[in-house]
Protein backbone atom coordinates (compact mmCIF):
# COMPACT_ATOMS: atom_id res chain seq x y z
CA UNK A 1 0.00 0.00 0.00
CA UNK A 2 1.14 3.55 -0.60
CA UNK A 3 2.10 5.92 2.18
CA UNK A 4 -1.16 7.87 2.04
CA UNK A 5 -3.25 4.74 2.48
CA UNK A 6 -1.12 3.48 5.37
CA UNK A 7 -1.28 6.88 7.02
CA UNK A 8 -5.05 7.00 6.71
CA UNK A 9 -5.57 3.46 7.96
CA UNK A 10 -3.19 3.98 10.88
CA UNK A 11 -4.63 7.38 11.82
CA UNK A 12 -1.43 9.29 11.26
CA UNK A 13 0.24 11.37 8.58
CA UNK A 14 2.65 10.50 5.77
CA UNK A 15 5.18 12.80 7.42
CA UNK A 16 4.98 10.77 10.63
CA UNK A 17 5.47 7.55 8.70
CA UNK A 18 8.57 8.96 7.02
CA UNK A 19 9.82 9.95 10.48
CA UNK A 20 9.30 6.42 11.79
CA UNK A 21 11.02 5.05 8.70
CA UNK A 22 13.98 7.39 9.19
CA UNK A 23 14.34 5.97 12.72
CA UNK A 24 14.26 2.40 11.44
CA UNK A 25 10.88 1.52 12.91
CA UNK A 26 8.84 1.21 9.73
CA UNK A 27 9.96 -0.49 6.55
CA UNK A 28 8.96 0.33 3.01
CA UNK A 29 9.89 -1.13 -0.32
CA UNK A 30 10.43 1.24 -3.21
CA UNK A 31 8.45 0.81 -6.40
CA UNK A 32 10.18 1.44 -9.74
CA UNK A 33 8.83 5.00 -9.73
CA UNK A 34 10.33 5.60 -6.26
CA UNK A 35 7.08 5.51 -4.30
CA UNK A 36 7.10 3.89 -0.90
CA UNK A 37 5.20 0.61 -0.88
CA UNK A 38 4.27 -0.76 2.53
CA UNK A 39 3.41 -4.34 3.34
CA UNK A 40 0.15 -4.96 5.20
CA UNK A 41 2.13 -5.98 8.29
CA UNK A 42 3.44 -2.42 8.63
CA UNK A 43 -0.05 -1.31 9.62
CA UNK A 44 0.20 -3.43 12.76
CA UNK A 45 3.68 -2.05 13.46
CA UNK A 46 2.53 1.57 13.08
CA UNK A 47 -0.46 0.97 15.34
CA UNK A 48 1.82 -0.54 17.98
CA UNK A 49 4.19 2.42 17.73
CA UNK A 50 1.37 4.93 18.06
CA UNK A 51 -0.18 3.12 21.03
CA UNK A 52 3.14 3.06 22.86
CA UNK A 53 3.93 6.70 22.10
CA UNK A 54 0.45 7.67 23.30
CA UNK A 55 1.19 6.29 26.77
CA UNK A 56 4.54 8.03 27.03
CA UNK A 57 7.13 5.73 25.53
CA UNK A 58 9.98 7.21 23.51
CA UNK A 59 11.05 5.97 20.10
CA UNK A 60 13.97 4.02 21.56
CA UNK A 61 11.59 2.31 23.98
CA UNK A 62 9.41 1.23 21.07
CA UNK A 63 12.17 -0.69 19.27
CA UNK A 64 11.86 -3.96 21.22
CA UNK A 65 8.11 -4.05 20.63
CA UNK A 66 8.59 -3.57 16.89
CA UNK A 67 11.29 -6.26 16.83
CA UNK A 68 8.94 -8.59 18.70
CA UNK A 69 6.21 -8.06 16.10
CA UNK A 70 8.68 -8.55 13.26
CA UNK A 71 9.75 -11.85 14.85
CA UNK A 72 6.24 -13.12 14.14
CA UNK A 73 4.63 -12.64 17.54
CA UNK A 74 1.00 -11.64 17.72
CA UNK A 75 1.80 -8.93 20.22
CA UNK A 76 4.79 -6.67 20.63
CA UNK A 77 4.89 -7.02 24.40
CA UNK A 78 5.50 -10.77 24.74
CA UNK A 79 9.27 -10.76 24.17
CA UNK A 80 11.76 -10.47 27.04
CA UNK A 81 13.17 -7.13 25.84
CA UNK A 82 9.68 -5.66 25.66
CA UNK A 83 8.89 -6.89 29.16
CA UNK A 84 12.05 -5.17 30.45
CA UNK A 85 10.95 -1.90 28.87
CA UNK A 86 7.47 -2.27 30.37
CA UNK A 87 8.93 -2.88 33.83
CA UNK A 88 11.23 0.14 33.52
CA UNK A 89 8.35 2.33 32.35
CA UNK A 90 6.20 1.24 35.29
CA UNK A 91 8.98 2.28 37.69
CA UNK A 92 9.22 5.65 35.91
CA UNK A 93 5.46 6.21 36.05
CA UNK A 94 5.31 5.25 39.72
CA UNK A 95 8.08 7.74 40.49
CA UNK A 96 6.12 10.49 38.71
CA UNK A 97 2.98 9.54 40.62
CA UNK A 98 4.91 9.73 43.90
CA UNK A 99 6.28 13.19 43.00
CA UNK A 100 2.83 14.41 42.01
CA UNK A 101 1.33 13.01 45.22
CA UNK A 102 3.95 14.87 47.26
CA UNK A 103 3.28 18.05 45.28
CA UNK A 104 -0.47 17.67 45.86
CA UNK A 105 0.06 17.21 49.58
CA UNK A 106 2.31 20.29 49.72
CA UNK A 107 -0.28 22.37 47.85
CA UNK A 108 -3.06 21.23 50.18
CA UNK A 109 -0.89 22.15 53.15
CA UNK A 110 -0.13 25.58 51.69
CA UNK A 111 -3.79 26.18 50.94
CA UNK A 112 -4.81 25.20 54.47
CA UNK A 113 -2.18 27.54 55.94
CA UNK A 114 -3.18 30.36 53.60
CA UNK A 115 -6.83 30.06 54.54
CA UNK A 116 -6.00 29.96 58.24
CA UNK A 117 -3.72 32.99 57.90
CA UNK A 118 -6.33 34.92 55.91
CA UNK A 119 -9.00 34.24 58.51
CA UNK A 120 -6.72 35.61 61.25
CA UNK A 121 -5.44 38.67 59.40
CA UNK A 122 -8.34 39.60 57.17
CA UNK A 123 -11.45 39.89 59.29
CA UNK A 124 -14.72 39.60 57.51
CA UNK A 125 -16.68 42.77 56.86
CA UNK A 126 -19.62 43.21 59.12
CA UNK A 127 -22.82 44.62 57.81
mmCIF file of C-alpha atoms in Angstrom:
data_model
loop_
_atom_site.group_PDB
_atom_site.id
_atom_site.type_symbol
_atom_site.label_atom_id
_atom_site.label_comp_id
_atom_site.label_asym_id
_atom_site.label_seq_id
_atom_site.Cartn_x
_atom_site.Cartn_y
_atom_site.Cartn_z
ATOM 1 C CA UNK A 1 0.000 0.000 0.000
ATOM 2 C CA UNK A 2 1.140 3.550 -0.603
ATOM 3 C CA UNK A 3 2.104 5.919 2.181
ATOM 4 C CA UNK A 4 -1.164 7.872 2.043
ATOM 5 C CA UNK A 5 -3.249 4.737 2.481
ATOM 6 C CA UNK A 6 -1.116 3.477 5.365
ATOM 7 C CA UNK A 7 -1.280 6.885 7.023
ATOM 8 C CA UNK A 8 -5.053 7.005 6.709
ATOM 9 C CA UNK A 9 -5.572 3.460 7.960
ATOM 10 C CA UNK A 10 -3.188 3.983 10.880
ATOM 11 C CA UNK A 11 -4.635 7.376 11.815
ATOM 12 C CA UNK A 12 -1.431 9.288 11.260
ATOM 13 C CA UNK A 13 0.243 11.370 8.575
ATOM 14 C CA UNK A 14 2.654 10.502 5.771
ATOM 15 C CA UNK A 15 5.178 12.800 7.421
ATOM 16 C CA UNK A 16 4.981 10.774 10.626
ATOM 17 C CA UNK A 17 5.473 7.548 8.696
ATOM 18 C CA UNK A 18 8.570 8.959 7.017
ATOM 19 C CA UNK A 19 9.824 9.951 10.480
ATOM 20 C CA UNK A 20 9.298 6.417 11.790
ATOM 21 C CA UNK A 21 11.020 5.049 8.704
ATOM 22 C CA UNK A 22 13.982 7.391 9.194
ATOM 23 C CA UNK A 23 14.335 5.971 12.719
ATOM 24 C CA UNK A 24 14.259 2.398 11.437
ATOM 25 C CA UNK A 25 10.881 1.523 12.913
ATOM 26 C CA UNK A 26 8.841 1.215 9.728
ATOM 27 C CA UNK A 27 9.962 -0.494 6.551
ATOM 28 C CA UNK A 28 8.955 0.333 3.014
ATOM 29 C CA UNK A 29 9.887 -1.126 -0.317
ATOM 30 C CA UNK A 30 10.428 1.237 -3.214
ATOM 31 C CA UNK A 31 8.448 0.806 -6.400
ATOM 32 C CA UNK A 32 10.180 1.441 -9.742
ATOM 33 C CA UNK A 33 8.833 5.000 -9.732
ATOM 34 C CA UNK A 34 10.332 5.597 -6.260
ATOM 35 C CA UNK A 35 7.076 5.509 -4.295
ATOM 36 C CA UNK A 36 7.103 3.892 -0.896
ATOM 37 C CA UNK A 37 5.202 0.613 -0.879
ATOM 38 C CA UNK A 38 4.269 -0.763 2.533
ATOM 39 C CA UNK A 39 3.406 -4.340 3.345
ATOM 40 C CA UNK A 40 0.146 -4.957 5.202
ATOM 41 C CA UNK A 41 2.134 -5.985 8.288
ATOM 42 C CA UNK A 42 3.441 -2.418 8.634
ATOM 43 C CA UNK A 43 -0.048 -1.310 9.618
ATOM 44 C CA UNK A 44 0.203 -3.427 12.757
ATOM 45 C CA UNK A 45 3.680 -2.048 13.456
ATOM 46 C CA UNK A 46 2.533 1.566 13.082
ATOM 47 C CA UNK A 47 -0.462 0.973 15.344
ATOM 48 C CA UNK A 48 1.820 -0.540 17.978
ATOM 49 C CA UNK A 49 4.190 2.423 17.729
ATOM 50 C CA UNK A 50 1.371 4.933 18.059
ATOM 51 C CA UNK A 51 -0.184 3.118 21.029
ATOM 52 C CA UNK A 52 3.141 3.064 22.863
ATOM 53 C CA UNK A 53 3.926 6.697 22.096
ATOM 54 C CA UNK A 54 0.448 7.670 23.296
ATOM 55 C CA UNK A 55 1.193 6.286 26.775
ATOM 56 C CA UNK A 56 4.538 8.033 27.033
ATOM 57 C CA UNK A 57 7.133 5.733 25.530
ATOM 58 C CA UNK A 58 9.976 7.214 23.510
ATOM 59 C CA UNK A 59 11.053 5.969 20.101
ATOM 60 C CA UNK A 60 13.967 4.023 21.559
ATOM 61 C CA UNK A 61 11.590 2.312 23.980
ATOM 62 C CA UNK A 62 9.405 1.233 21.066
ATOM 63 C CA UNK A 63 12.169 -0.690 19.269
ATOM 64 C CA UNK A 64 11.865 -3.965 21.223
ATOM 65 C CA UNK A 65 8.110 -4.050 20.627
ATOM 66 C CA UNK A 66 8.593 -3.569 16.886
ATOM 67 C CA UNK A 67 11.289 -6.260 16.833
ATOM 68 C CA UNK A 68 8.939 -8.591 18.697
ATOM 69 C CA UNK A 69 6.210 -8.065 16.098
ATOM 70 C CA UNK A 70 8.681 -8.545 13.263
ATOM 71 C CA UNK A 71 9.748 -11.849 14.855
ATOM 72 C CA UNK A 72 6.239 -13.121 14.143
ATOM 73 C CA UNK A 73 4.630 -12.645 17.540
ATOM 74 C CA UNK A 74 1.000 -11.644 17.719
ATOM 75 C CA UNK A 75 1.803 -8.926 20.219
ATOM 76 C CA UNK A 76 4.788 -6.670 20.635
ATOM 77 C CA UNK A 77 4.885 -7.020 24.396
ATOM 78 C CA UNK A 78 5.503 -10.766 24.742
ATOM 79 C CA UNK A 79 9.267 -10.764 24.165
ATOM 80 C CA UNK A 80 11.755 -10.473 27.040
ATOM 81 C CA UNK A 81 13.173 -7.132 25.839
ATOM 82 C CA UNK A 82 9.682 -5.663 25.658
ATOM 83 C CA UNK A 83 8.888 -6.889 29.163
ATOM 84 C CA UNK A 84 12.047 -5.173 30.451
ATOM 85 C CA UNK A 85 10.953 -1.897 28.869
ATOM 86 C CA UNK A 86 7.471 -2.272 30.367
ATOM 87 C CA UNK A 87 8.930 -2.881 33.828
ATOM 88 C CA UNK A 88 11.227 0.141 33.521
ATOM 89 C CA UNK A 89 8.345 2.326 32.349
ATOM 90 C CA UNK A 90 6.196 1.241 35.293
ATOM 91 C CA UNK A 91 8.978 2.282 37.686
ATOM 92 C CA UNK A 92 9.222 5.654 35.907
ATOM 93 C CA UNK A 93 5.460 6.206 36.046
ATOM 94 C CA UNK A 94 5.305 5.251 39.722
ATOM 95 C CA UNK A 95 8.082 7.742 40.493
ATOM 96 C CA UNK A 96 6.123 10.490 38.713
ATOM 97 C CA UNK A 97 2.978 9.536 40.617
ATOM 98 C CA UNK A 98 4.911 9.730 43.897
ATOM 99 C CA UNK A 99 6.276 13.189 43.005
ATOM 100 C CA UNK A 100 2.831 14.406 42.010
ATOM 101 C CA UNK A 101 1.330 13.010 45.220
ATOM 102 C CA UNK A 102 3.953 14.874 47.264
ATOM 103 C CA UNK A 103 3.280 18.053 45.283
ATOM 104 C CA UNK A 104 -0.471 17.673 45.856
ATOM 105 C CA UNK A 105 0.062 17.212 49.585
ATOM 106 C CA UNK A 106 2.311 20.291 49.716
ATOM 107 C CA UNK A 107 -0.275 22.369 47.854
ATOM 108 C CA UNK A 108 -3.062 21.230 50.178
ATOM 109 C CA UNK A 109 -0.893 22.147 53.149
ATOM 110 C CA UNK A 110 -0.126 25.581 51.692
ATOM 111 C CA UNK A 111 -3.787 26.178 50.939
ATOM 112 C CA UNK A 112 -4.809 25.200 54.466
ATOM 113 C CA UNK A 113 -2.181 27.538 55.937
ATOM 114 C CA UNK A 114 -3.176 30.365 53.597
ATOM 115 C CA UNK A 115 -6.835 30.063 54.542
ATOM 116 C CA UNK A 116 -6.003 29.960 58.237
ATOM 117 C CA UNK A 117 -3.723 32.993 57.896
ATOM 118 C CA UNK A 118 -6.328 34.917 55.914
ATOM 119 C CA UNK A 119 -8.999 34.240 58.508
ATOM 120 C CA UNK A 120 -6.715 35.608 61.251
ATOM 121 C CA UNK A 121 -5.440 38.671 59.402
ATOM 122 C CA UNK A 122 -8.340 39.599 57.170
ATOM 123 C CA UNK A 123 -11.449 39.892 59.290
ATOM 124 C CA UNK A 124 -14.725 39.605 57.511
ATOM 125 C CA UNK A 125 -16.681 42.771 56.858
ATOM 126 C CA UNK A 126 -19.615 43.210 59.115
ATOM 127 C CA UNK A 127 -22.821 44.615 57.808
#
